[in-house]
CSV table of C-alpha atoms in Angstrom, one decimal:
chain,number,residue,atom,x,y,z
A,223,MET,CA,71.7,-156.9,-90.2
A,224,LYS,CA,72.7,-154.5,-87.5
A,225,PHE,CA,76.2,-155.0,-88.5
A,226,ASN,CA,75.4,-154.0,-92.1
A,227,LYS,CA,73.6,-150.9,-91.0
A,228,ILE,CA,76.6,-149.8,-88.9
A,229,TYR,CA,78.9,-150.4,-91.9
A,230,LEU,CA,76.5,-148.5,-94.1
A,231,ALA,CA,76.3,-145.6,-91.7
A,232,VAL,CA,80.1,-145.5,-91.2
A,233,GLY,CA,80.6,-145.7,-95.0
A,234,LEU,CA,78.0,-143.0,-95.6
A,235,LEU,CA,79.5,-140.8,-92.9
A,236,SER,CA,83.0,-141.2,-94.1
A,237,SER,CA,82.1,-140.5,-97.8
A,238,VAL,CA,80.3,-137.4,-96.6
A,239,LEU,CA,83.3,-136.3,-94.6
A,240,LEU,CA,85.8,-137.2,-97.3
A,241,SER,CA,83.7,-135.4,-100.0
A,242,GLY,CA,83.8,-132.3,-97.7
A,243,CYS,CA,87.6,-132.4,-97.5
A,244,ALA,CA,87.7,-131.7,-101.2
A,245,THR,CA,86.5,-128.1,-100.7
A,246,ASP,CA,87.9,-125.4,-102.9
A,247,VAL,CA,88.5,-121.8,-101.9
A,248,LYS,CA,85.7,-120.8,-104.3
A,249,ASP,CA,83.4,-123.1,-102.4
A,250,CYS,CA,84.2,-121.3,-99.2
A,251,ASP,CA,83.0,-117.9,-100.4
A,252,PRO,CA,80.0,-116.9,-98.3
A,253,ASN,CA,78.7,-114.9,-101.2
A,254,SER,CA,78.6,-117.9,-103.5
A,255,GLY,CA,75.1,-118.9,-102.6
A,256,ASP,CA,73.7,-122.0,-100.8
A,257,VAL,CA,76.6,-123.9,-99.3
A,258,SER,CA,76.0,-127.3,-97.6
A,259,ILE,CA,76.7,-127.7,-93.9
A,260,VAL,CA,79.5,-130.2,-94.6
A,261,THR,CA,81.2,-127.7,-96.9
A,262,LYS,CA,80.9,-125.0,-94.3
A,263,PHE,CA,82.3,-127.3,-91.6
A,264,ASN,CA,85.2,-128.2,-93.9
A,265,CYS,CA,85.9,-124.6,-94.8
A,266,GLN,CA,86.0,-123.7,-91.1
A,267,TYR,CA,88.0,-126.8,-90.2
A,268,SER,CA,90.6,-126.4,-93.0
A,269,GLY,CA,91.2,-122.7,-92.1
A,270,THR,CA,89.9,-121.4,-95.5
A,271,TYR,CA,87.5,-119.0,-93.8
A,272,GLN,CA,90.3,-117.6,-91.6
A,273,LYS,CA,92.6,-117.4,-94.6
A,274,ARG,CA,90.0,-115.5,-96.5
A,275,ILE,CA,89.5,-113.1,-93.5
A,276,ASP,CA,93.3,-112.6,-93.3
A,277,ASP,CA,93.6,-111.9,-97.0
A,278,LYS,CA,90.8,-109.4,-96.8
A,279,LYS,CA,92.4,-107.7,-93.8
A,280,ILE,CA,95.7,-107.4,-95.8
A,281,ILE,CA,93.9,-105.9,-98.8
A,282,LEU,CA,92.0,-103.5,-96.5
A,283,GLU,CA,95.3,-102.4,-94.8
A,284,ASN,CA,97.0,-101.8,-98.2
A,285,GLU,CA,94.0,-99.8,-99.5
A,286,THR,CA,93.9,-97.8,-96.3
A,287,ALA,CA,97.7,-97.0,-96.6
A,288,LEU,CA,97.2,-96.1,-100.3
A,289,ASN,CA,94.2,-93.8,-99.4
A,290,ALA,CA,96.4,-92.1,-96.8
A,291,GLU,CA,99.1,-91.5,-99.4
A,292,PHE,CA,96.5,-90.1,-101.8
A,293,LYS,CA,95.1,-87.8,-99.1
A,294,ALA,CA,98.6,-86.5,-98.2
A,295,THR,CA,99.4,-85.9,-101.9
A,296,MET,CA,96.1,-84.1,-102.3
A,297,ALA,CA,96.9,-81.9,-99.3
A,298,GLU,CA,100.3,-81.0,-100.8
A,299,LEU,CA,98.7,-80.2,-104.1
A,300,GLU,CA,96.1,-78.0,-102.5
A,301,LYS,CA,98.9,-76.1,-100.6
A,302,GLU,CA,100.8,-75.7,-103.9
A,303,ILE,CA,97.6,-74.4,-105.6
A,304,ALA,CA,97.0,-72.0,-102.8
A,305,ALA,CA,100.5,-70.7,-103.0
A,306,GLN,CA,100.3,-70.2,-106.7
A,307,ARG,CA,97.0,-68.4,-106.3
A,308,ALA,CA,98.6,-66.1,-103.8
A,309,ASP,CA,101.5,-65.4,-106.2
A,310,LEU,CA,99.0,-64.8,-109.0
A,311,ASN,CA,97.0,-62.4,-106.9
A,312,GLN,CA,100.1,-60.6,-105.8
A,313,ALA,CA,101.3,-60.3,-109.4
A,314,ASN,CA,97.8,-59.1,-110.5
A,315,SER,CA,97.8,-56.4,-107.8
A,316,THR,CA,101.3,-55.3,-108.8
A,317,ASN,CA,100.2,-55.1,-112.4
A,318,SER,CA,97.1,-53.1,-111.4
A,319,ALA,CA,99.2,-50.7,-109.4
A,320,LEU,CA,101.7,-50.3,-112.3
A,321,LYS,CA,98.8,-49.7,-114.7
A,322,ALA,CA,97.4,-47.0,-112.4
A,323,LYS,CA,100.7,-45.3,-112.2
A,324,LEU,CA,101.1,-45.4,-116.0
A,325,ASN,CA,97.7,-43.9,-116.4
A,326,GLN,CA,98.5,-41.2,-113.9
A,327,LEU,CA,101.8,-40.4,-115.7
A,328,LEU,CA,99.9,-40.3,-119.0
A,329,ALA,CA,97.4,-37.8,-117.6
A,330,THR,CA,100.2,-35.7,-116.2
A,331,LEU,CA,102.1,-35.7,-119.5
A,332,LYS,CA,98.9,-34.9,-121.4
A,333,ALA,CA,98.2,-31.9,-119.1
A,334,LYS,CA,101.8,-30.6,-119.5
A,335,THR,CA,102.0,-31.1,-123.3
A,336,THR,CA,98.7,-29.8,-124.6
A,337,ASP,CA,100.5,-27.5,-127.1
A,338,ASN,CA,102.7,-30.2,-128.7
A,339,ALA,CA,100.7,-32.4,-131.2
A,340,GLN,CA,103.6,-34.8,-131.7
A,341,ILE,CA,103.9,-35.6,-128.0
A,342,GLN,CA,100.1,-35.8,-127.7
A,343,ALA,CA,100.1,-38.4,-130.5
A,344,SER,CA,102.8,-40.4,-128.8
A,345,ILE,CA,100.9,-40.3,-125.5
A,346,ASN,CA,97.7,-41.4,-127.3
A,347,ALA,CA,99.5,-44.3,-128.9
A,348,ILE,CA,100.8,-45.5,-125.5
A,349,GLN,CA,97.4,-45.1,-124.0
A,350,ASP,CA,95.9,-47.2,-126.9
A,351,GLU,CA,98.5,-49.9,-126.2
A,352,ILE,CA,97.5,-49.9,-122.5
A,353,GLU,CA,93.8,-50.1,-123.3
A,354,ASN,CA,94.2,-52.7,-126.1
A,355,ALA,CA,96.5,-55.0,-124.1
A,356,ASN,CA,95.5,-58.7,-124.4
A,357,PRO,CA,93.4,-59.5,-121.3
A,358,ASN,CA,94.1,-63.2,-121.8
A,359,ALA,CA,97.9,-62.8,-121.7
A,360,SER,CA,99.8,-64.4,-118.9
A,361,VAL,CA,100.8,-62.4,-115.9
A,362,ILE,CA,104.4,-62.3,-116.9
A,363,GLU,CA,103.5,-61.1,-120.5
A,364,LYS,CA,101.3,-58.4,-119.0
A,365,GLN,CA,104.1,-57.3,-116.6
A,366,ILE,CA,106.6,-57.2,-119.4
A,367,LYS,CA,104.2,-55.1,-121.6
A,368,LEU,CA,103.5,-52.7,-118.7
A,369,GLU,CA,107.2,-52.3,-118.1
A,370,GLU,CA,107.8,-51.6,-121.8
A,371,LEU,CA,105.1,-48.9,-121.7
A,372,ARG,CA,106.5,-47.5,-118.5
A,373,SER,CA,110.0,-47.3,-120.2
A,374,LYS,CA,108.5,-45.5,-123.2
A,375,LEU,CA,106.7,-43.0,-120.9
A,376,SER,CA,109.8,-42.4,-118.9
A,377,SER,CA,111.9,-41.7,-122.0
A,378,LEU,CA,109.2,-39.5,-123.3
A,379,GLU,CA,109.1,-37.7,-120.0
A,380,ALA,CA,112.9,-37.3,-120.0
A,381,ASP,CA,112.8,-36.0,-123.6
A,382,LEU,CA,110.4,-33.3,-122.5
A,383,GLY,CA,112.5,-32.5,-119.5
A,384,LEU,CA,109.7,-33.4,-117.1
A,385,ALA,CA,111.5,-36.2,-115.3
A,386,SER,CA,111.6,-35.6,-111.6
């Protein structure tokens, strides 16, 4: 009888151990729920837990490298945006200065030509163009328009013999 019990215990133990050898990677997921002690032992013994840890480390390293690339790209984009803003601010200040000079020139021409109605009409037309300029136009369009108006004023000034 003792002999049968030993065979029974050995058979039972071997079946438990052999059933544990048939563990799947999904069975070794610690998040999968209640896992038996035999399955945990087999996962540890077969190296499945360590392989899972190594795989997660590789994924983490790849994601970290990708994140660093994204941060570097973002920094470059922010530098580019800052440079473009500086260029835009410079162009806006140049356009504002040009517009101020045009208005000053218009005022001077108006003061010097108060007796000539045709010149006054031309000056008023140019002044209307300045005031009615499209505020939503691009900086380059504004600059081109202001340069055209400046050219008109300069030619008007030259026609009057007022050019300095």
